[in-house]
XYZ file of C-alpha atoms in Angstrom:
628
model
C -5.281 58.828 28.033
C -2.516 56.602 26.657
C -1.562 55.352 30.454
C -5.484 54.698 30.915
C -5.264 52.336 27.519
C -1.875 50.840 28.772
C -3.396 50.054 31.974
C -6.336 48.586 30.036
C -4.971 46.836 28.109
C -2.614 44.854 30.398
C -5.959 44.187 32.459
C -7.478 42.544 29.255
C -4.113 40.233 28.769
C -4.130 39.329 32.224
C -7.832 38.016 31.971
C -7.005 36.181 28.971
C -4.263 34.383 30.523
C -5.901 33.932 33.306
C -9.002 32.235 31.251
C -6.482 29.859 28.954
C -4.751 28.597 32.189
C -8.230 27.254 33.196
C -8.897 25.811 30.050
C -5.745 24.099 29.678
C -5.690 22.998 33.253
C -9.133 21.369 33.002
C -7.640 19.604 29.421
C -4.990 18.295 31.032
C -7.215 17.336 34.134
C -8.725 14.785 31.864
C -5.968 13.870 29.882
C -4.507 11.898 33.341
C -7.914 10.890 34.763
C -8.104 7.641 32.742
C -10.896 5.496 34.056
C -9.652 2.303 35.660
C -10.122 -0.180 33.018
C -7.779 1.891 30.548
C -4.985 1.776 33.680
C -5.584 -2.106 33.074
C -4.751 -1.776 29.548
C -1.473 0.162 30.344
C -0.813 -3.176 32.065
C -1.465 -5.410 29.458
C 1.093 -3.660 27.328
C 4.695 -4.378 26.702
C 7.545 -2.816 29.091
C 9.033 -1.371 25.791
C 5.573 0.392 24.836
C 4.639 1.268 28.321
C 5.469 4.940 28.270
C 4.249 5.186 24.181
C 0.762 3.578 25.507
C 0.264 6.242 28.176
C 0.998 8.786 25.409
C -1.538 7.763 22.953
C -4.407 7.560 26.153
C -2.908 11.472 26.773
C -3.204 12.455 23.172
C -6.665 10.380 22.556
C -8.142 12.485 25.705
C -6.503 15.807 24.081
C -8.241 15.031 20.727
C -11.709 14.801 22.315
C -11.478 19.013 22.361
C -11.896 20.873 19.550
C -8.615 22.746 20.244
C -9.102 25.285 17.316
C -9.964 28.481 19.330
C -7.063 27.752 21.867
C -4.672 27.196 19.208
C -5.381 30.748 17.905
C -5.175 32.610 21.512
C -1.858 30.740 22.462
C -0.571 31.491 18.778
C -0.966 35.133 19.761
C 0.904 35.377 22.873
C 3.726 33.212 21.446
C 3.181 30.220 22.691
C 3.261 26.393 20.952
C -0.496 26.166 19.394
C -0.158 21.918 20.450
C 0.572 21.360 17.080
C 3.213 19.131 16.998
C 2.633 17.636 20.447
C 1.790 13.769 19.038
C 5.199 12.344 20.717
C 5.165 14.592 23.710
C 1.634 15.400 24.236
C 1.511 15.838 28.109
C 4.753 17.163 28.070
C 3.920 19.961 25.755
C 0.552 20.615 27.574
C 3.113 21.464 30.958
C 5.343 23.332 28.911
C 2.192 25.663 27.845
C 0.799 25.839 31.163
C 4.677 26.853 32.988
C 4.500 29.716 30.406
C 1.161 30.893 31.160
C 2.074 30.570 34.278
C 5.100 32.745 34.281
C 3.118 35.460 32.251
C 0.610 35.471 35.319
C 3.632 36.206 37.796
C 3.171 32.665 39.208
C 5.318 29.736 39.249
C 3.901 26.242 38.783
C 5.079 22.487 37.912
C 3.254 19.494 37.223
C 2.472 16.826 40.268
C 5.432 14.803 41.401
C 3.489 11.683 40.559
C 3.203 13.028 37.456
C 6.485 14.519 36.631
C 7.586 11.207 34.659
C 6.423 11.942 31.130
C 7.427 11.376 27.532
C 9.373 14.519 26.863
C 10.203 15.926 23.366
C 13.443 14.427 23.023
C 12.060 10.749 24.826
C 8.879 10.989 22.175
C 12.381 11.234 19.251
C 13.925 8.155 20.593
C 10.988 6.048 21.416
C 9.403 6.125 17.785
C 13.116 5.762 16.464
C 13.928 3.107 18.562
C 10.687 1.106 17.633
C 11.311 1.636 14.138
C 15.023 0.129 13.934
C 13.452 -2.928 15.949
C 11.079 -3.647 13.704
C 11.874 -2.610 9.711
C 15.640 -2.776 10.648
C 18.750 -0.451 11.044
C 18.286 2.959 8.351
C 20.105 2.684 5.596
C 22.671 5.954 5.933
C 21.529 8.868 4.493
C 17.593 7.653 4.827
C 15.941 7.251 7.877
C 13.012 6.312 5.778
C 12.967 2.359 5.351
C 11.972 1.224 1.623
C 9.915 -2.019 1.199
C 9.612 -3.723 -2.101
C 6.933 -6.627 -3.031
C 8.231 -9.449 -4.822
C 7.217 -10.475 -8.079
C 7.373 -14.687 -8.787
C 10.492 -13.658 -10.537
C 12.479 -12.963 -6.980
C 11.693 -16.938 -6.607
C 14.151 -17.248 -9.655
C 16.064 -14.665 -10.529
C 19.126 -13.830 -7.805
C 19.836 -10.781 -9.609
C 16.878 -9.159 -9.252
C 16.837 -9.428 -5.502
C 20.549 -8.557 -5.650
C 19.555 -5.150 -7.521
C 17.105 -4.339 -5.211
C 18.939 -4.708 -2.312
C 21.756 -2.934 -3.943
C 19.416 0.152 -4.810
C 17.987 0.648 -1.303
C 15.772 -1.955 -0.851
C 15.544 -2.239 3.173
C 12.227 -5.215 3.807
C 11.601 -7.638 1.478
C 7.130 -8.118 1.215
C 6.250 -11.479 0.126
C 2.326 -11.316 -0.317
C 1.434 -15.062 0.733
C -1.900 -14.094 -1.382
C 0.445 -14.814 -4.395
C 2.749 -18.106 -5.246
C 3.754 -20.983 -2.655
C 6.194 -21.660 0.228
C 8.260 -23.047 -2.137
C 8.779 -20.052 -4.206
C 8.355 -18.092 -0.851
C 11.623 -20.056 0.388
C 13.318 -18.952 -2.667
C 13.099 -15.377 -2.781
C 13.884 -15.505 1.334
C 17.328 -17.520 -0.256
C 17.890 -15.246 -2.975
C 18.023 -12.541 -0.244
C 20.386 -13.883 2.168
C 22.770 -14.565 -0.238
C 22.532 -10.975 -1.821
C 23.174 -9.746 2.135
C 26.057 -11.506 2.485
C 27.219 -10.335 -0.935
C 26.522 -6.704 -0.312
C 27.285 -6.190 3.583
C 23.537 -5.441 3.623
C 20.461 -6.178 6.227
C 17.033 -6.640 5.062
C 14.079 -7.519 6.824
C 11.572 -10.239 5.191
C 8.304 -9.278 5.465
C 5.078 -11.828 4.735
C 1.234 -10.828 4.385
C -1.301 -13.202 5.279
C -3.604 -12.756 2.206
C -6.749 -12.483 4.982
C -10.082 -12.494 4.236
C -10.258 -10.739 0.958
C -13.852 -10.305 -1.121
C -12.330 -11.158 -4.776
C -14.480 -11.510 -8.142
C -14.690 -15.172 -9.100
C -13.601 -16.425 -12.490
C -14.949 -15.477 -15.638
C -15.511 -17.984 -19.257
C -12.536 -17.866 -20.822
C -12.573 -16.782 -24.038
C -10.473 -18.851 -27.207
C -6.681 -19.724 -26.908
C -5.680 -17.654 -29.323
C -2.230 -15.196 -29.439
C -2.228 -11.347 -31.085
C 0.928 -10.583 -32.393
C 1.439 -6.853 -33.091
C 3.986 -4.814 -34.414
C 3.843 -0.998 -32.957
C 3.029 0.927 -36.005
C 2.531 5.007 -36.197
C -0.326 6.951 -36.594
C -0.724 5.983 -40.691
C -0.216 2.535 -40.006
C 3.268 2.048 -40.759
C 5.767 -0.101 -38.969
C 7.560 1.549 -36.313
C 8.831 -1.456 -34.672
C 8.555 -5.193 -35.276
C 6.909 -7.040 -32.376
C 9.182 -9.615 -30.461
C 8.693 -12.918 -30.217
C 10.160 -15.083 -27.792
C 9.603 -18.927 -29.469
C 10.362 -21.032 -25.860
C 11.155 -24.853 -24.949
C 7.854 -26.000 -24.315
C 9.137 -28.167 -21.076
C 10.333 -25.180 -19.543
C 9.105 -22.959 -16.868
C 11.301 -20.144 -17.526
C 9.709 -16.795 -18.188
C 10.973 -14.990 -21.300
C 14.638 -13.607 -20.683
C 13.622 -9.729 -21.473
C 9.902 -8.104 -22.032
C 8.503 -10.328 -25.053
C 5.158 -9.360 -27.316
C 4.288 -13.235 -27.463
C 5.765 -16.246 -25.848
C 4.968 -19.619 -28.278
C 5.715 -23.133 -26.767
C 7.220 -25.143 -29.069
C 9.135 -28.798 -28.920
C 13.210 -27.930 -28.102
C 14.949 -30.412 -30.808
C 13.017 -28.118 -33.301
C 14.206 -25.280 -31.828
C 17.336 -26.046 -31.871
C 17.562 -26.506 -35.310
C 17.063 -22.700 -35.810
C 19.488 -20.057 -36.775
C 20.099 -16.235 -36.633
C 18.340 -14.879 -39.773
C 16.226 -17.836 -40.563
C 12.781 -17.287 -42.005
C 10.133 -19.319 -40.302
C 6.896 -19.588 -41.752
C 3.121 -20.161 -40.899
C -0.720 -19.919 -41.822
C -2.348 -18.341 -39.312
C -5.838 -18.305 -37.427
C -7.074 -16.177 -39.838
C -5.551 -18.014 -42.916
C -3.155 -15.249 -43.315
C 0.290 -16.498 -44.571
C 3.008 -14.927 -42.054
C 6.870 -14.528 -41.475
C 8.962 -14.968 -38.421
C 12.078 -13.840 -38.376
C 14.800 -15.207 -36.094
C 17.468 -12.719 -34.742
C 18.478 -15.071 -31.627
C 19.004 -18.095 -30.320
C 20.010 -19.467 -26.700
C 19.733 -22.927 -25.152
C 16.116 -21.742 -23.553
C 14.833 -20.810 -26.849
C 14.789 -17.805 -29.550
C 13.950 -14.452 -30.277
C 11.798 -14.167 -33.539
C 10.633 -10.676 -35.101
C 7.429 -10.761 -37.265
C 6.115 -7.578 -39.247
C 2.927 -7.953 -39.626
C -0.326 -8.600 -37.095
C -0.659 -12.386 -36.308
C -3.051 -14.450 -34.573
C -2.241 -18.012 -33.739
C -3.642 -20.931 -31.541
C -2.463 -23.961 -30.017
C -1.421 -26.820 -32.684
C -0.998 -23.490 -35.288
C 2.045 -25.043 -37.527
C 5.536 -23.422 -37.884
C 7.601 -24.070 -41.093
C 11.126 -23.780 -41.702
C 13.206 -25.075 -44.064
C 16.458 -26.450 -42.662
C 14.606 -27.378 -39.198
C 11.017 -28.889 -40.940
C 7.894 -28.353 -39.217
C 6.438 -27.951 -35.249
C 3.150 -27.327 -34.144
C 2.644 -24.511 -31.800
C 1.784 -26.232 -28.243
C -0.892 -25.359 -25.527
C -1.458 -21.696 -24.659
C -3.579 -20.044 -21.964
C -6.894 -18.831 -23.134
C -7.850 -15.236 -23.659
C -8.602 -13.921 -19.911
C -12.613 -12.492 -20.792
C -13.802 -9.409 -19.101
C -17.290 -7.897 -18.404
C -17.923 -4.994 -19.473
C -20.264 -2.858 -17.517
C -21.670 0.633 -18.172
C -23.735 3.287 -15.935
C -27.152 1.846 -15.323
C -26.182 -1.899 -16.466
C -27.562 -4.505 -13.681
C -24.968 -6.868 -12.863
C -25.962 -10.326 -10.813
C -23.584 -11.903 -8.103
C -24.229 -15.267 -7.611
C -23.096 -16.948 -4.646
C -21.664 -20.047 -6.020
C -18.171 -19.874 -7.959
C -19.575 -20.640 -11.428
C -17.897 -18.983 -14.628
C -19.370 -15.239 -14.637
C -20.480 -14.160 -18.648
C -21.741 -11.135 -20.109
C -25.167 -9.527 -20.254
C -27.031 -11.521 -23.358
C -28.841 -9.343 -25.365
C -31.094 -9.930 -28.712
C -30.658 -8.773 -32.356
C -31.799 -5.067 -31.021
C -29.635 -4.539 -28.423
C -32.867 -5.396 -25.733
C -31.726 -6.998 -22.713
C -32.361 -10.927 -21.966
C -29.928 -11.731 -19.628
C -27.844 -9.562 -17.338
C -23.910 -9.673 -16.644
C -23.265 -12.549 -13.579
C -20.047 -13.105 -12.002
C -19.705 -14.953 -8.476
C -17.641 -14.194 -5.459
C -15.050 -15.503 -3.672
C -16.304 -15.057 0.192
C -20.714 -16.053 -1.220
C -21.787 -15.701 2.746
C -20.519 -11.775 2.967
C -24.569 -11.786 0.870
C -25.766 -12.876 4.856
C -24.820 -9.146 6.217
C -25.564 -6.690 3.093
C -28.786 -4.876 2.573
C -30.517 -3.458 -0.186
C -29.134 0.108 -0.520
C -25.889 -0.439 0.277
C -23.015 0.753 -1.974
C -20.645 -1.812 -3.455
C -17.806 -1.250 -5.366
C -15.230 -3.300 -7.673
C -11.748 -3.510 -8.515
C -10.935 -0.727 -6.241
C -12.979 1.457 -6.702
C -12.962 1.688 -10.382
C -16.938 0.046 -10.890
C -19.554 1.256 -8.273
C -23.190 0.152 -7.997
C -25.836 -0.346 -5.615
C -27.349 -3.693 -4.153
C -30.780 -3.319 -4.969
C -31.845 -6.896 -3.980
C -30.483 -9.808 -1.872
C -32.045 -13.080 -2.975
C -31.406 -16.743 -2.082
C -28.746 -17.117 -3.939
C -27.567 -14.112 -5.456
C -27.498 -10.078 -5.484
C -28.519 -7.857 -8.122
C -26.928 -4.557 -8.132
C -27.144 -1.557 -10.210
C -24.385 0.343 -11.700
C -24.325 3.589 -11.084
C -20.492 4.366 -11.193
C -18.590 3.579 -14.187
C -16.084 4.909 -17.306
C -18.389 6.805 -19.467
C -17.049 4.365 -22.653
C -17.842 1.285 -20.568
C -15.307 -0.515 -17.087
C -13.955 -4.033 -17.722
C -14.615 -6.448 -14.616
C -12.348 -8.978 -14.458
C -11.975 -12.359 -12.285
C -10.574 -12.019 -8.956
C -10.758 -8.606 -8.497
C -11.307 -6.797 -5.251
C -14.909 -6.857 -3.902
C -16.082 -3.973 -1.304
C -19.308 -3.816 0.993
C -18.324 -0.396 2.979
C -21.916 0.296 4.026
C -21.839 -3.631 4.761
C -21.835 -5.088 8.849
C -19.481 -8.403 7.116
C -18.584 -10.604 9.498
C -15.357 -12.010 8.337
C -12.864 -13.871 9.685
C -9.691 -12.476 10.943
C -7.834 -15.700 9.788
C -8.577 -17.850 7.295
C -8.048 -21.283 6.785
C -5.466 -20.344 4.183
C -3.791 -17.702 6.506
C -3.611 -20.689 9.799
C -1.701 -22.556 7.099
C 0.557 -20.515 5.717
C 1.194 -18.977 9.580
C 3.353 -22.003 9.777
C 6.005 -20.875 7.522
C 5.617 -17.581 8.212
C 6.249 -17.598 11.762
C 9.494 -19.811 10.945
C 11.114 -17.246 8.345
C 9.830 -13.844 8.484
C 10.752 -11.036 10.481
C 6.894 -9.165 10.903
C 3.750 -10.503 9.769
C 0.703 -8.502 8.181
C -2.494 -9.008 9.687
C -4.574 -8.176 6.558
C -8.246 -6.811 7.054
C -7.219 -6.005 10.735
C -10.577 -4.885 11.988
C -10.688 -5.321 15.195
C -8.497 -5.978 18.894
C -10.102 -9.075 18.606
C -8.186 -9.911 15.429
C -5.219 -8.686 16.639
C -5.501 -11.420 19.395
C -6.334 -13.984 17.517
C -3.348 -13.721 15.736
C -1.073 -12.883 18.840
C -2.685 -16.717 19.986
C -1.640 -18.018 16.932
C 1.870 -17.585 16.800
C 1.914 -18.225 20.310
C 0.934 -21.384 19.933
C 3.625 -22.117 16.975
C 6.105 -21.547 19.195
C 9.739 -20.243 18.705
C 10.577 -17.112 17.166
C 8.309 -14.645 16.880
C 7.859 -12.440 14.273
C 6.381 -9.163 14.747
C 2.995 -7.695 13.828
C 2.076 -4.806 11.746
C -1.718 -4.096 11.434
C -3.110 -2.827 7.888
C -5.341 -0.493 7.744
C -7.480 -1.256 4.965
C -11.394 -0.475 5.738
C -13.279 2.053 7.352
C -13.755 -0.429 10.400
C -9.942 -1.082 10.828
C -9.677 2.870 10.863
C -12.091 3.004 13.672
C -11.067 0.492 15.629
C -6.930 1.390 15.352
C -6.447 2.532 18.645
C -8.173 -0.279 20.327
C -6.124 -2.325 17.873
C -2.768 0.094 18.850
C -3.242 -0.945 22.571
C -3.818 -4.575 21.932
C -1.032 -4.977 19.097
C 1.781 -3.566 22.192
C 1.426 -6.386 24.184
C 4.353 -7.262 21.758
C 7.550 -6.118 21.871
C 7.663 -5.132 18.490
C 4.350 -3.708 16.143
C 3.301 -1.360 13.532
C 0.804 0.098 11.091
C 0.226 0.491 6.981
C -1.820 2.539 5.490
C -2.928 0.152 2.755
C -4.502 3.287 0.886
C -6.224 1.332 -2.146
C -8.946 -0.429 -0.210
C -9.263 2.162 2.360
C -9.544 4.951 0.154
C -12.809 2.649 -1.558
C -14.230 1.876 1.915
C -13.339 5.493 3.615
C -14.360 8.008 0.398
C -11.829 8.892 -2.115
C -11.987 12.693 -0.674
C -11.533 11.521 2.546
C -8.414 9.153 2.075
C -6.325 12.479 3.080
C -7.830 13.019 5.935
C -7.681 9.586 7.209
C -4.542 8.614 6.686
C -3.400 12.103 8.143
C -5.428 10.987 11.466
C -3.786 8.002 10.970
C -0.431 8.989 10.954
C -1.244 11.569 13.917
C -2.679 8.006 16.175
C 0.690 6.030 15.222
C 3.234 8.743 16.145
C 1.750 9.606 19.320
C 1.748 5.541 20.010
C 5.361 5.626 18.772
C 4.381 3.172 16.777
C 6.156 3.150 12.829
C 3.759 3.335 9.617
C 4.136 1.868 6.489
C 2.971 4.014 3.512
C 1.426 1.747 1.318
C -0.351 1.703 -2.594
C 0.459 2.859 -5.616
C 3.257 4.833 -4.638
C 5.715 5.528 -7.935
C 3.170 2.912 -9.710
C 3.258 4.322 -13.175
C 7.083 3.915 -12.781
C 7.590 0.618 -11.747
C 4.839 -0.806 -14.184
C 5.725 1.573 -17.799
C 8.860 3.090 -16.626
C 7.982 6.341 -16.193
C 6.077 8.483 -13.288
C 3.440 10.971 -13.166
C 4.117 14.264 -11.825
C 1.829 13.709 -9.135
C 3.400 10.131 -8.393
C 6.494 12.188 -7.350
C 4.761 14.183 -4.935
C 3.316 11.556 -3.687
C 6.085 9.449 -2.864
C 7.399 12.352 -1.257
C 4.907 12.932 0.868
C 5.910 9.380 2.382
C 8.790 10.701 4.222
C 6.048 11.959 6.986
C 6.001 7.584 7.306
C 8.743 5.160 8.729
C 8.448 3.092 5.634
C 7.236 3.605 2.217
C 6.418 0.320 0.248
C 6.616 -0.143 -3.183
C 4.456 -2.996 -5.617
C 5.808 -5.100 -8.256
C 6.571 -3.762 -12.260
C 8.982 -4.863 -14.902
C 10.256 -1.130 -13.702
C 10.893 -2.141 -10.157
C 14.822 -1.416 -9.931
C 14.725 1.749 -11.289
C 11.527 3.182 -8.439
C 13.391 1.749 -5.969
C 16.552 3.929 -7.247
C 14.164 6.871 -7.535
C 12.661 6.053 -4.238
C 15.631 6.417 -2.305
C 16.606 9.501 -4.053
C 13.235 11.713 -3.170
C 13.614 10.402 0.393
C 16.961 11.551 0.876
C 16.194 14.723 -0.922
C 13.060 15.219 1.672
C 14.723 14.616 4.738
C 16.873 17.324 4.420
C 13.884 19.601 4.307
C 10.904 17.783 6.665
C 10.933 15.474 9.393
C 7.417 14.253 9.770
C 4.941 17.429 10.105
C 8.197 20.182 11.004
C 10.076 21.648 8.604
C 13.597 21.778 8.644
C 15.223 25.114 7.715
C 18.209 24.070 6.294
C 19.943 26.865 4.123
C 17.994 27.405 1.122
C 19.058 28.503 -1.932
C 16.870 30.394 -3.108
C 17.266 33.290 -0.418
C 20.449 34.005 -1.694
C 19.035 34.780 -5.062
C 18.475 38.232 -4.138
C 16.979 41.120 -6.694
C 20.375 42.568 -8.407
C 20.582 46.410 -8.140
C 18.055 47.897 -10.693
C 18.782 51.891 -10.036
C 20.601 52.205 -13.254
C 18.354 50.380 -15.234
């Protein structure tokens, strides 16, 4: 009996091998019979991204199976599942079918034609080398390249550049939404200097701000200044609030974190001491002192105790220096504020957006209006189709496209009421927009770019056709040329990337960022994992690095400290090439912080395979308990 259920049972494993070589054989059949026009594409592309182009075609044609089932049948004789096979798909696809092979007593290698393939270790080198060409060299230590946004302040402040470079700061992003070339020039100074200071390279790194669907302004509300002291839970005083009393010719932004910043005429300042007691009348005909604990040659620190409000021409007393009127100060930025089932008009002209006017009972007479920066997206939306603010934090639904304006109805919102501001993001994801690839903006500021950075970011990259258009563009500028990275930032973009892959390495040099903000409002918040996961799985079979972009280690660099789940997240980065960080008064120290996770993290994962370095923890073995 035994020998007759041996003998069936090696019958039964036979058959099964015999039935996954002929599925795998008929996957890889279709995985090299490309139609014709994709052979012209493999043309098209770069001599350096040749091999990585046939590789993404192989994987693409591996991804049209649901692999699931096979994955669980090779799993149980021991063989790779395809798992990891992004780099080295074909190549792992042979590798599978020589072992099945050799469990059916047969022999077997691919096609001679075919025999020149991205192997593992090629797959390795390929994506490696393509990263070091375009983020630059990997700082030792890291393979993982950190890219920092520049505040205005990098314009200005050398230090600040040289700290970030000196913490692990590897690409310098200058967001051409933001500032001029001028200040643009500056930072790009400040940085070369700091490289020569430090032995360090850093690639500069410019976005085109791109077609982006902003909020338009809002009425501003009174020029008028809070000044508040932090005070505990019964009220009391817990620290004064600091007040930085500046030249009022100067430019200069206050020297450390200030509470208020108060133009005021320098040969008045000047007159001021450590310890003198200034004193005013303010907006509210309260009678307040200031006390100074500083002074410099840009102006003086001043510590008041109680809550003041003051306004432009508000007068300052003090004894030895006389009297000087507070000068002009911005107005107070107004917001909307919207709540579930609130109708909210977009106009499409550019006028001053207001609240919703209501009468002595609350009723309704006029609703909220704000405009919009892009007024002919209103040409492609429909009634019905979702639309959603600031990312993602307001949602409604367009429930009528007039002439000259939308009405849509909130439907997604902070239970105590969301603040819309002016130029906030706007996005249509149901929406067919037809927006440019380049704006009249981005052709401008191309010309700089293409003279002093090192990659350019195609913002809103949507399509192969806006890949060109770009490619023609620098083209035409002649000289250098920088590279491209594509980011990924609606749910169009992240259908179109591998159209958009194929195009973008006609170029020596290219890459991808998962800008997750706008992508996760256009994609589905519970399906941002999933995408960029796909997206991450497209890029590395393209060889082809990724930026991971958005609010990574954001409550850090803006307050100073990080969420739990901010620290996970930035870890999960090291599955990217690069991880980019935004802007904060805290930006130093998440770079620091940064470069530590990523360090920790490659010891332990190297995109999707774990590392088994010697853990720690298995040496903590259970002590002897029998003579407990």
């Amino acid at each position: 009996m035994s020998g007759s259920n041996s003998d069936s049972r090696i019958h039964r494993n036979h058959r099964d091998v015999e039935d996954l070589l002929r599925e795998v054989s008929a996957i890889r059949a279709d995985m090299i019979s490309g139609p014709a026009t994709l052979q012209q594409l493999l043309q098209r592309t770069h001599p350096n991204y040749r091999d990585s182009a046939r590789n993404l075609l192989h994987y693409l044609a591996l991804r049209r199976h649901d692999l699931r089932p096979l994955q669980f049948r090779l799993a149980s004789l021991g063989l790779s599942s395809l798992g990891r096979a992004e780099s080295h798909v074909l190549a792992t696809v042979d590798a599978v079918l020589e072992a099945l092979h050799h469990l059916a007593g047969r022999a077997w290698r691919p096609p001679a034609p075919e025999q020149q393939r991205v192997d593992f270790a090629t797959g390795q080198r390929l994506l490696a080398e393509h990263t070091e060409a375009l983020l630059g060299p990997a700082t030792p230590g890291r393979d993982v390249r950190i890219m920092v946004t520049m505040p205005t302040e990098a314009g200005e402040d050398y230090t600040l550049v040289q700290a970030l470079l000196k913490r692990g700061m590897d690409c310098m992003r200058i967001n051409c939404a933001h500032d001029d070339p001028a200040t643009w020039r500056h930072m790009i100074e400040h940085l070369r200097r700091a490289e020569r200071a430090l032995g360090r390279s850093c690639r500069v790194v410019m976005d085109l701000a791109g077609p982006k669907l902003r909020t338009g302004p809002i009425e501003p509300g009174p020029a008028v200044v809070r000044i508040r002291p932090r005070r505990d839970p019964l009220g009391r005083v817990t620290a004064p609030a600091r007040v930085w009393l500046a030249d009022q010719g100067s430019r200069h932004p206050p020297p450390s974190p200030a509470d208020a910043c108060l133009p005021l005429p320098p040969a008045w300042l000047s007159r001021l001491r450590p310890d003198d007691r200034v004193t005013l009348t303010d907006a509210r005909n309260s009678r307040r002192i200031f006390t100074v604990t500083a002074v410099s040659d840009r102006g003086c620190w001043a510590e008041a105790n109680k809550t003041t409000y003051v306004i432009p021409g508000t007068t300052l007393h003090q004894e030895r220096a006389g009297e000087a009127r507070i000068g002009d100060l911005p107005p107070h930025r107004n917001a909307i504020c919207l709540r579930q089932g609130d109708r909210l008009v977009i106009t499409r002209g550019m006028e001053p957006g207001r609240a919703a006017v209501t009468d002595s009972a609350g009723k309704l007479l006029t609703p909220a209006r704000i405009g919009c920066t892009i007024p002919g997206v209103f040409d492609d939306v429909r009634a019905g189709d979702n639309i959603w603010f600031d990312d993602g934090r307001i949602g409604g639904v367009v429930e009528k496209i007039e002439i000259d304006r939308a009405l849509i109805h909130i439907t997604h919102a902070h239970p105590g009421g969301a603040k819309l501001r002016a130029d906030k993001g706007i996005n249509l994801p149901d929406s067919p927009l037809q927006l440019p690839a380049l704006t009249a903006r981005d052709l401008e500021d191309l010309a700089f770019v293409a003279r002093h950075a090192d990659v350019v970011q195609l913002s809103f990259a949507n399509s192969a056709r806006d890949v060109e258009l770009l490619q023609q563009q620098l083209e035409q500028l002649g000289g250098r040329q920088p590279a491209v990275v594509l980011k990924i930032e609606t749910r169009r973009g992240f259908e179109s990337l591998p159209d958009m892959l194929l195009t973008a390495m006609r170029a020596p040099r290219c890459g991808v960022m998962i800008a997750r903000g706008d992508l996760a409002v256009e994609c589905g918040f519970e399906r941002l994992a999933e995408v960029q996961e796909e997206i991450l799985w497209i890029c590395e079979a393209a060889h082809v690095p990724v930026i991971w972009a958005t609010q990574v280690l954001e409550s850090l660099a803006k307050v100073g400290i990080p969420s739990r789940a901010e620290i996970t997240d930035a870890a999960m980065g090291h599955r990217a090439e690069c991880v980019m960080l935004n802007k904060g008064p805290h930006i130093v120290s998440a770079v620091q912080v940064l470069d530590d996770i990523l360090r920790r993290m490659q010891a332990h994962q190297a995109k999707k395979q774990s590392m088994l370095r010697e853990l720690h923890l298995a040496h903590r073995l259970p002590t002897d308990r029998r003579n407990d």
